[in-house]
PDB file of C-alpha atoms in Angstrom:
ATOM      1  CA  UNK A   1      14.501   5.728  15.549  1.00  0.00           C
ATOM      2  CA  UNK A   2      13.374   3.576  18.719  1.00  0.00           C
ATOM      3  CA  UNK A   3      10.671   5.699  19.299  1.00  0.00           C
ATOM      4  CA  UNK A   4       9.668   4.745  16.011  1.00  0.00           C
ATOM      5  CA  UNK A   5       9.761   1.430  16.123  1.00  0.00           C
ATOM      6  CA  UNK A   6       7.930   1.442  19.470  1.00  0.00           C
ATOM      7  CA  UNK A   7       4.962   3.148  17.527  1.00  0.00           C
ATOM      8  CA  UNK A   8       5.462   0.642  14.835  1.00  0.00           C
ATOM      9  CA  UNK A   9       5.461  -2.793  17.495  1.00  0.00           C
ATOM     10  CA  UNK A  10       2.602  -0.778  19.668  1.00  0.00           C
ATOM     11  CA  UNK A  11       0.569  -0.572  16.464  1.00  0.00           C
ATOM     12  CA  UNK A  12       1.206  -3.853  15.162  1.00  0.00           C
ATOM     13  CA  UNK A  13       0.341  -5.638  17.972  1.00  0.00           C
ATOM     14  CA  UNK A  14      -3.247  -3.751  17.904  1.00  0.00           C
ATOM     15  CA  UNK A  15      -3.318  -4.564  14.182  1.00  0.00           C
ATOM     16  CA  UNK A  16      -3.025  -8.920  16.107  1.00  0.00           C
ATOM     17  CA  UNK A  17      -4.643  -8.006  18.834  1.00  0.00           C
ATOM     18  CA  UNK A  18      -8.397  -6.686  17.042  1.00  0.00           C
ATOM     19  CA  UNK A  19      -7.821  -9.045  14.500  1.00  0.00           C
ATOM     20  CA  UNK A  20      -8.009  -6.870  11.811  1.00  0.00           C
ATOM     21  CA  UNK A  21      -4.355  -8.559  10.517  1.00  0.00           C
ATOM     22  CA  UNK A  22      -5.835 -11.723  10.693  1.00  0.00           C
ATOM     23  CA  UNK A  23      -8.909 -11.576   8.871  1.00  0.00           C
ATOM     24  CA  UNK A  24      -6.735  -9.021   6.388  1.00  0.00           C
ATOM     25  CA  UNK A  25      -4.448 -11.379   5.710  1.00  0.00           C
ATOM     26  CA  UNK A  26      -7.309 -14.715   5.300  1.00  0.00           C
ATOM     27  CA  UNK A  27      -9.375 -12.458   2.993  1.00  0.00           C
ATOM     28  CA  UNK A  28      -6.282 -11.316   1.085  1.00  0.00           C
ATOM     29  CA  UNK A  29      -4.972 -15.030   0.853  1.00  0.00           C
ATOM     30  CA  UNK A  30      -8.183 -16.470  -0.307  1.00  0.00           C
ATOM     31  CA  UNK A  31      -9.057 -13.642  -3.062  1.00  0.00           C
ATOM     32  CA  UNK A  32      -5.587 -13.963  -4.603  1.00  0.00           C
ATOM     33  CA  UNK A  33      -5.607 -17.665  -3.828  1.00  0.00           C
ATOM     34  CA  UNK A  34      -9.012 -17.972  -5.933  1.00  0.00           C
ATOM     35  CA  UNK A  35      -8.078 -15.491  -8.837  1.00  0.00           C
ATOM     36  CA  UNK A  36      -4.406 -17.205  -9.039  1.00  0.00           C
ATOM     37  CA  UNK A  37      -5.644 -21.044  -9.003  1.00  0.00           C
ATOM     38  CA  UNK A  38      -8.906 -21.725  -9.837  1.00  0.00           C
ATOM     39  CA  UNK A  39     -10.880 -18.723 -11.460  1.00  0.00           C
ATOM     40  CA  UNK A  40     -10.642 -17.134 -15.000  1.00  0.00           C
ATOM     41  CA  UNK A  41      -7.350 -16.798 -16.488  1.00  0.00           C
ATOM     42  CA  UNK A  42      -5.340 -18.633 -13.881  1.00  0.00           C
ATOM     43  CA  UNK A  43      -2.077 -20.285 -13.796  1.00  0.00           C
ATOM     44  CA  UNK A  44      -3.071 -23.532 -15.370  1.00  0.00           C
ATOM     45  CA  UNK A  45      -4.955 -21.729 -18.208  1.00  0.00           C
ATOM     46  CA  UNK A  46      -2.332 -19.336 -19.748  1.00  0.00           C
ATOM     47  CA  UNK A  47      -0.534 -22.562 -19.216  1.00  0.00           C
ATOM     48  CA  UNK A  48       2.657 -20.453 -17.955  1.00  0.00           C
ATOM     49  CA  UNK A  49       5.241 -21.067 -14.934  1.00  0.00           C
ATOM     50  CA  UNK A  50       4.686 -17.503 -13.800  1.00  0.00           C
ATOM     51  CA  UNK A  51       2.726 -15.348 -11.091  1.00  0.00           C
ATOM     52  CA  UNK A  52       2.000 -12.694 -12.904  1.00  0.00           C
ATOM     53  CA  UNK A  53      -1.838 -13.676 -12.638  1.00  0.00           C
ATOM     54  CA  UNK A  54      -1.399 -13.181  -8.618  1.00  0.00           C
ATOM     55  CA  UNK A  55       0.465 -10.034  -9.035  1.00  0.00           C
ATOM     56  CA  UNK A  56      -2.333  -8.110 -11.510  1.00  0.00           C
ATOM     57  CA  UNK A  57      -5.255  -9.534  -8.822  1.00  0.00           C
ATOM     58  CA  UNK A  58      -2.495  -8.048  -5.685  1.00  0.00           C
ATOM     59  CA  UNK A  59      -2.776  -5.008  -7.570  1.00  0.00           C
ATOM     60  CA  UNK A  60      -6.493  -4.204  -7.565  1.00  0.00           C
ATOM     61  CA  UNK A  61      -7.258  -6.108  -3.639  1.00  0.00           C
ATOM     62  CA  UNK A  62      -4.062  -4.188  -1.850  1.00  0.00           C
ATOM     63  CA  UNK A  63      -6.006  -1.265  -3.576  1.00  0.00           C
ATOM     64  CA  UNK A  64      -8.910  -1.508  -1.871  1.00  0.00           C
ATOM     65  CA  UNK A  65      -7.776  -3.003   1.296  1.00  0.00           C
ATOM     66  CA  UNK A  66      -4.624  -0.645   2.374  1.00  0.00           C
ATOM     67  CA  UNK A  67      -7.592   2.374   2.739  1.00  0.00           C
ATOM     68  CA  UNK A  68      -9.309  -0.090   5.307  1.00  0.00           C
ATOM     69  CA  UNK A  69      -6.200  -1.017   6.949  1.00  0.00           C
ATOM     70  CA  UNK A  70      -5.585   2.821   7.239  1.00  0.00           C
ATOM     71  CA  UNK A  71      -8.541   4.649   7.830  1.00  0.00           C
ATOM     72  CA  UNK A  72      -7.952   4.446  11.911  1.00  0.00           C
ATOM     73  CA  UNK A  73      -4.558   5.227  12.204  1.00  0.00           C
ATOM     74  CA  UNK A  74      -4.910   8.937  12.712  1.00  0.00           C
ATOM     75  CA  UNK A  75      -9.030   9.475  12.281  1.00  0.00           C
ATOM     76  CA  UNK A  76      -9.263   7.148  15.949  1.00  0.00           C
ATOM     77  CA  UNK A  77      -6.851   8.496  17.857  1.00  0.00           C
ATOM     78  CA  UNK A  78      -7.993  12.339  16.935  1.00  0.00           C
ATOM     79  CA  UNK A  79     -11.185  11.329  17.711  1.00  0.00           C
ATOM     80  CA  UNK A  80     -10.505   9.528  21.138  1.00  0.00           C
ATOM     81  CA  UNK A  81      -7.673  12.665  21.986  1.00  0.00           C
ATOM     82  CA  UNK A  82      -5.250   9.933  22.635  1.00  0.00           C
ATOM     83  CA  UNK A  83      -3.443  11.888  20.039  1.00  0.00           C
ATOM     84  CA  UNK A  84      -2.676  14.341  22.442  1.00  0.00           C
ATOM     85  CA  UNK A  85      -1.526  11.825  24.963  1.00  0.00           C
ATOM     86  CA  UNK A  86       1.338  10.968  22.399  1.00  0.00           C
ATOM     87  CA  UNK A  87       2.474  13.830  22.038  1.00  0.00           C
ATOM     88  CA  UNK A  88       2.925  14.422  25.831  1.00  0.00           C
ATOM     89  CA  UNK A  89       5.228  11.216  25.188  1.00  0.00           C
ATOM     90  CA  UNK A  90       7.856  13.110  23.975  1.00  0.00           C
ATOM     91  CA  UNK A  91       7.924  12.349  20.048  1.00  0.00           C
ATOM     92  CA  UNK A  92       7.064  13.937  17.237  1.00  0.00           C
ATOM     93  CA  UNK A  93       4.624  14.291  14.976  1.00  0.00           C
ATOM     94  CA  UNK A  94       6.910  12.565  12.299  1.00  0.00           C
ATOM     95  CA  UNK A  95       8.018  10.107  14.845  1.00  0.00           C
ATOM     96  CA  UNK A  96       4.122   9.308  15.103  1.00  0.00           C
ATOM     97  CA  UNK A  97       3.204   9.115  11.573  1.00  0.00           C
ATOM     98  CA  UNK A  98       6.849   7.083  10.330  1.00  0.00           C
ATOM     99  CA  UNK A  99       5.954   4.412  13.129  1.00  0.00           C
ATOM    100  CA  UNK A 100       2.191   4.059  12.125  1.00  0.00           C
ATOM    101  CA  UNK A 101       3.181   3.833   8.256  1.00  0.00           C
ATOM    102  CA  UNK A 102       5.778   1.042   8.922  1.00  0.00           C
ATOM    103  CA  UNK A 103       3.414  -0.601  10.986  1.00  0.00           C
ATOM    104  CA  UNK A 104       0.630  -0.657   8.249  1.00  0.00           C
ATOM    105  CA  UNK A 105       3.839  -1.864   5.807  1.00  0.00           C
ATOM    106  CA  UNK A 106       5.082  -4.443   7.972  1.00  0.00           C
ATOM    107  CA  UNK A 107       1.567  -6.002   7.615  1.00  0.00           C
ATOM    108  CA  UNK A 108       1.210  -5.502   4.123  1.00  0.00           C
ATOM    109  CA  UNK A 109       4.698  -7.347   4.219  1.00  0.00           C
ATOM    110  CA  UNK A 110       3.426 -10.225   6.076  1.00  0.00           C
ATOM    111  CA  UNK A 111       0.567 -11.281   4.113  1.00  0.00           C
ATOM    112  CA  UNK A 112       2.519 -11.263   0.687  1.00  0.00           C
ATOM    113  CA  UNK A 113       5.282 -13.752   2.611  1.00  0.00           C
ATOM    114  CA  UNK A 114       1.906 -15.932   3.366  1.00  0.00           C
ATOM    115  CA  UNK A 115       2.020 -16.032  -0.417  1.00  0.00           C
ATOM    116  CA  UNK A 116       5.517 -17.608  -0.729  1.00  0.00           C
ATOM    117  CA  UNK A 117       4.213 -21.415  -1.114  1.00  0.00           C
ATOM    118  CA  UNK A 118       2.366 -19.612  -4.243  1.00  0.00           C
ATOM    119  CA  UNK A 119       5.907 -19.283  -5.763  1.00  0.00           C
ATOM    120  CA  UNK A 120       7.310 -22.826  -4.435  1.00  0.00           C
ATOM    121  CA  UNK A 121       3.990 -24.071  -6.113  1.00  0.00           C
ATOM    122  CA  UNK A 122       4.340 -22.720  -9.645  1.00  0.00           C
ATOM    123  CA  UNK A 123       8.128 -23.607  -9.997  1.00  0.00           C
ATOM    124  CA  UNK A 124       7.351 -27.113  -9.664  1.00  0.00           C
ATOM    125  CA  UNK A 125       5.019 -26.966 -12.955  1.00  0.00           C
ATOM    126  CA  UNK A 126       8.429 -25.240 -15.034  1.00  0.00           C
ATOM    127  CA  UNK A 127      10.923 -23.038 -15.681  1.00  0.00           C
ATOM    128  CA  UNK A 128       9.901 -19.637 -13.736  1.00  0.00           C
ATOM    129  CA  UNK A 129      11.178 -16.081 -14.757  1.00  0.00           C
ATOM    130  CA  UNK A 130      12.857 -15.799 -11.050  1.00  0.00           C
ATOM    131  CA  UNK A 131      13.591 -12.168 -11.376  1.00  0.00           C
ATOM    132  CA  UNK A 132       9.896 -11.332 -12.253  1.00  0.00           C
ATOM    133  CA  UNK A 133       8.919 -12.799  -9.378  1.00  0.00           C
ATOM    134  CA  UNK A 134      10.714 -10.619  -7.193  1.00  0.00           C
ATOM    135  CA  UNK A 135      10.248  -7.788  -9.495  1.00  0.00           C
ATOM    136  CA  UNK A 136       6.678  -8.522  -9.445  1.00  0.00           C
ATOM    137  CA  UNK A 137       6.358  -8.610  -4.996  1.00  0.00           C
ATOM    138  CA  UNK A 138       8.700  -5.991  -4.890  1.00  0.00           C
ATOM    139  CA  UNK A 139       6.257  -3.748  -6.883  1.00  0.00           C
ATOM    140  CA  UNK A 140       3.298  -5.061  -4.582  1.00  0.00           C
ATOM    141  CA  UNK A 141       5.627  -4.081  -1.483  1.00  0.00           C
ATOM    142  CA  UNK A 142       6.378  -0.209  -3.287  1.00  0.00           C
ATOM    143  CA  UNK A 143       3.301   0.073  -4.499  1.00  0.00           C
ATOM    144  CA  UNK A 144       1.271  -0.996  -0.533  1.00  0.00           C
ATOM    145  CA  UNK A 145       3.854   2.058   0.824  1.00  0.00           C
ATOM    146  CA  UNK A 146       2.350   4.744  -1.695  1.00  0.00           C
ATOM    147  CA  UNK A 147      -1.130   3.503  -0.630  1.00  0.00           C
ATOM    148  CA  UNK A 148      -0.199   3.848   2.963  1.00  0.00           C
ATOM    149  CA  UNK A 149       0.788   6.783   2.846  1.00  0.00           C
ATOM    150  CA  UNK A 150      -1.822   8.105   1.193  1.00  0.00           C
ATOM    151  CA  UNK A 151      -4.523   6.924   3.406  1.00  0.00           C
ATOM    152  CA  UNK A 152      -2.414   7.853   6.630  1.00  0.00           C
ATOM    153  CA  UNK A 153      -2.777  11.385   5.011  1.00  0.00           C
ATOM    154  CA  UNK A 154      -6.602  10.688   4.591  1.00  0.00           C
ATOM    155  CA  UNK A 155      -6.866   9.754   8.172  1.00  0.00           C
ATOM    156  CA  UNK A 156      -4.942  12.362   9.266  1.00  0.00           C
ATOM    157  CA  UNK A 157      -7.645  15.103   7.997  1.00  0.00           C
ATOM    158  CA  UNK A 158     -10.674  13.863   9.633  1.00  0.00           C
ATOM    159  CA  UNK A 159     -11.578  12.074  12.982  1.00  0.00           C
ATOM    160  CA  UNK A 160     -14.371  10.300  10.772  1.00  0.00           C
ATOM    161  CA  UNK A 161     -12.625   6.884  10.261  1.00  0.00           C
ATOM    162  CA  UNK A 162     -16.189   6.334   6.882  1.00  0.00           C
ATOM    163  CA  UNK A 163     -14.367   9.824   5.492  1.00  0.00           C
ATOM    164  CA  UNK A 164     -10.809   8.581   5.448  1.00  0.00           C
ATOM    165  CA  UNK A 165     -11.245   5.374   3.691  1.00  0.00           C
ATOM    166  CA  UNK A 166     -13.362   6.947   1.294  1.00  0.00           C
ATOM    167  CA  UNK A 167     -11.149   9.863   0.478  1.00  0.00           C
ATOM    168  CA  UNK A 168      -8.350   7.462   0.271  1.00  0.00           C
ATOM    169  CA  UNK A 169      -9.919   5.467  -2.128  1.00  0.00           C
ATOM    170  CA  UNK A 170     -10.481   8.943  -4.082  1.00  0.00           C
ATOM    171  CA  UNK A 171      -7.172  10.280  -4.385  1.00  0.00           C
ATOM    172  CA  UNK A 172      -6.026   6.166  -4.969  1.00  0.00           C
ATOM    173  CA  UNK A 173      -8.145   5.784  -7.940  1.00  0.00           C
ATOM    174  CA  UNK A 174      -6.250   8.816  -9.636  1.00  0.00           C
ATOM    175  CA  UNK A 175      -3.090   7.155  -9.323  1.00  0.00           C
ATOM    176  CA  UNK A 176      -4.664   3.790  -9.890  1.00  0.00           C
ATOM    177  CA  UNK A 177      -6.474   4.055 -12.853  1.00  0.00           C
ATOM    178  CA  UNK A 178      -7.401   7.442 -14.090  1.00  0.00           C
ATOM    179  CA  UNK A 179      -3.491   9.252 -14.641  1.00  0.00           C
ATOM    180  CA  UNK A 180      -3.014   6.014 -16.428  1.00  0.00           C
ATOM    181  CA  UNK A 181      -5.890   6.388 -18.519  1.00  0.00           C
ATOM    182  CA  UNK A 182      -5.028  10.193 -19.282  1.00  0.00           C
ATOM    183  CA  UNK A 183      -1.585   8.931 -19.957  1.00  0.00           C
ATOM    184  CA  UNK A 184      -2.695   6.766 -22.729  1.00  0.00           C
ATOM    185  CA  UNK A 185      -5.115   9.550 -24.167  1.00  0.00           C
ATOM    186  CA  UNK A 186      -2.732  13.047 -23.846  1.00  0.00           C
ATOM    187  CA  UNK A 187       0.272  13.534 -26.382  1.00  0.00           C
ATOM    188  CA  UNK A 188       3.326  15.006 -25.848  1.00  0.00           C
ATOM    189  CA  UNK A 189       4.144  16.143 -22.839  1.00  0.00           C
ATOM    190  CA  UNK A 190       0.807  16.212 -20.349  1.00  0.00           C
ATOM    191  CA  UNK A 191       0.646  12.657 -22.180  1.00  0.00           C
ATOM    192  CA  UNK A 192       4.365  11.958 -20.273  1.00  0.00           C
ATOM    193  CA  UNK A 193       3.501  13.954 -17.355  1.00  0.00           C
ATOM    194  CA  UNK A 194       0.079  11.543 -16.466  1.00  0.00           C
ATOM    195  CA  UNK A 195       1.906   8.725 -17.436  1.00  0.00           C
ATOM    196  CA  UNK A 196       4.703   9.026 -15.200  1.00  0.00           C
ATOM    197  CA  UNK A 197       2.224   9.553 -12.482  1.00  0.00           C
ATOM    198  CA  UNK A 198       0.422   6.209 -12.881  1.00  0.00           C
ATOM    199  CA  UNK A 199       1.695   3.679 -10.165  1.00  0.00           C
ATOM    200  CA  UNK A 200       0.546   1.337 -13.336  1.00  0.00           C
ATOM    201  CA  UNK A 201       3.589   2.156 -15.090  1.00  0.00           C
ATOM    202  CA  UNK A 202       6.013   1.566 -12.446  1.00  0.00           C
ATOM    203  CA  UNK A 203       4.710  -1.545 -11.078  1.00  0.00           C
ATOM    204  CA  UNK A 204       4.150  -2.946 -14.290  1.00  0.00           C
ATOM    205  CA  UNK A 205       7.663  -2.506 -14.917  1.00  0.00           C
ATOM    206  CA  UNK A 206       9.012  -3.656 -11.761  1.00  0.00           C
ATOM    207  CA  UNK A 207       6.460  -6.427 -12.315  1.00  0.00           C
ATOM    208  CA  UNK A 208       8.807  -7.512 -15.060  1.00  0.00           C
ATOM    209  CA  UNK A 209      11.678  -7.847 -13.686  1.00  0.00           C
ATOM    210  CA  UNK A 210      13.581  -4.582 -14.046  1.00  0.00           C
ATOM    211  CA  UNK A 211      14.385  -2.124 -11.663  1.00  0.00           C
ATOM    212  CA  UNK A 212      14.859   1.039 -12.376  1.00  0.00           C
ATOM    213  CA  UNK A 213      15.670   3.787 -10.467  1.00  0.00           C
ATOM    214  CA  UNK A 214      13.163   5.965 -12.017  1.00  0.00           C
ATOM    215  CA  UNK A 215      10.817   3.800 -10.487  1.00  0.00           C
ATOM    216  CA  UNK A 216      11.997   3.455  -6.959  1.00  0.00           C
ATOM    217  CA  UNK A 217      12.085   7.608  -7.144  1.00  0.00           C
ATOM    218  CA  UNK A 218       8.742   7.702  -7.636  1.00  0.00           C
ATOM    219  CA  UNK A 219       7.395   5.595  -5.063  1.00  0.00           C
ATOM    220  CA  UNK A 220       9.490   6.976  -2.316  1.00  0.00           C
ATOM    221  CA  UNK A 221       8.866  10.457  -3.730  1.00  0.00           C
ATOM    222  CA  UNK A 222       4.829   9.377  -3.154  1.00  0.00           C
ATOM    223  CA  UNK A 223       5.827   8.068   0.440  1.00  0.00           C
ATOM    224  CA  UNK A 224       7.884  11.114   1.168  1.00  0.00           C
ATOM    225  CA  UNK A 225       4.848  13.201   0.456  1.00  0.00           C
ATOM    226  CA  UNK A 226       2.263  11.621   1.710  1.00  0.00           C
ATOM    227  CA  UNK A 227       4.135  11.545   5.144  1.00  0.00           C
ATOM    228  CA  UNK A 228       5.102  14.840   4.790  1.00  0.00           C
ATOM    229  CA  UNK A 229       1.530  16.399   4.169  1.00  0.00           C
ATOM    230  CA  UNK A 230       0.523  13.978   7.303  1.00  0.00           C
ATOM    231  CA  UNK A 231       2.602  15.216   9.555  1.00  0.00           C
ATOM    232  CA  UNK A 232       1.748  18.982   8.517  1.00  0.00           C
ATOM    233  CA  UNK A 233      -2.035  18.165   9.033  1.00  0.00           C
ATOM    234  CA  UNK A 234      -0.519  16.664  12.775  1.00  0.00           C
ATOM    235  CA  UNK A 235       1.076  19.921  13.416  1.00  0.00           C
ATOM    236  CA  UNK A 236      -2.271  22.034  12.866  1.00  0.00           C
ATOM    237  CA  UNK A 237      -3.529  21.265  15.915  1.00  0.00           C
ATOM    238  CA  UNK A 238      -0.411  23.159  17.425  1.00  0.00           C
ATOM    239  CA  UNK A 239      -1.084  26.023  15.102  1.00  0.00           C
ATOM    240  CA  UNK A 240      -4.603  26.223  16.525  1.00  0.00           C
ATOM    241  CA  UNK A 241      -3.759  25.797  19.720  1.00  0.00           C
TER     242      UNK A 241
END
């Protein structure tokens, strides 16, 4: 576990260090910022104590910006070899892609506490649905974790940083949109089977307040695997070797 969490800090502080957090986080603060406050069906014109405006627009930006945040982690250091100097370092390939994941997380995390005076904000104007709230940023924080490991397995295929957001954004948009779609359109039980698959479904319900375990199963069942395949896709390279 420390050699995890040395990953994790090492990768973090690039994340500060380039900064990639920092404009992440300003862009990601002034889009949801925008949407939530002063554009289309904000807070003041549904006319509602409740951030569920902020949540919908976290859905779609974290959806395009976790493949961005991601894209490097492997792709860069395959491409530079300095994937081979960490693994004369001793750890493993999990070790390698756990601490890169909960480094990606841990900024994910970060910018959605930036969004706290969002919260103190709307339950001045009235009563607020408090466990929607946290329903609603713990589905952003599950939901950011399926994403990164998704593009962590994107980057870990190709040394082509271009190929890993874009694949990312390929295999996101099934979960995203399309299994949700097919879920509304099938019947019986391919109808269930997409449906269950849509991270639409489970963060809309989490979004609401309840947690359910079914929910919490799937997105660490979509983290488990898409560290899982990651780490295979590490391990080739011993394979080949």
């Amino acid at each position: 576990m420390n050699k995890i969490w040395i990953i994790t800090r090492r990768e973090l502080s690039a994340f500060f260090d380039s900064l990639i957090a920092y404009v992440l986080i300003v862009i990601f603060l002034g889009l949801s910022g925008f949407f939530t406050w002063l554009f289309g069906n904000n807070v003041f014109v549904i006319g509602q104590a409740s951030l569920q405006v902020f949540f919908q627009i976290g859905f779609w930006t974290l959806f395009f910006f976790i493949p961005a945040l991601t894209m490097k982690m492997l792709a860069e250091e395959t491409k530079s070899g300095t994937i081979e100097l960490l693994s004369t370092k001793a750890v493993t390939d999990w070790q390698i892609v756990t601490g890169k994941f909960l480094a990606c997380w841990l900024l994910v995390a970060i910018a959605l506490v930036a969004t706290l005076p969002y919260y103190m904000t709307v339950s001045q104007l009235g009563t607020v649905d408090h466990g929607a709230i946290v329903g609603g940023y713990l589905g952003l924080l599950f939901l950011s974790a399926g994403y990164i490991s998704i593009g962590i397995f994107a980057s870990s295929i190709t040394n082509n940083q271009i190929v890993a957001f874009l694949f990312a954004l390929l295999i996101g948009i099934f979960f995203q949109l399309l299994f949700d779609v097919m879920g509304f359109n099938f019947r019986g039980l391919s109808g269930a089977v997409f449906n269950y698959l849509s991270m639409r479904t489970h963060f809309d319900s989490l979004s609401r307040g309840v947690i359910d375990s079914r929910d919490l199963i799937y997105f660490a069942s979509v983290v488990l695997a898409g560290l899982t395949v990651s780490q295979a896709m590490l391990s080739r390279r011993n394979w080949q070797s």
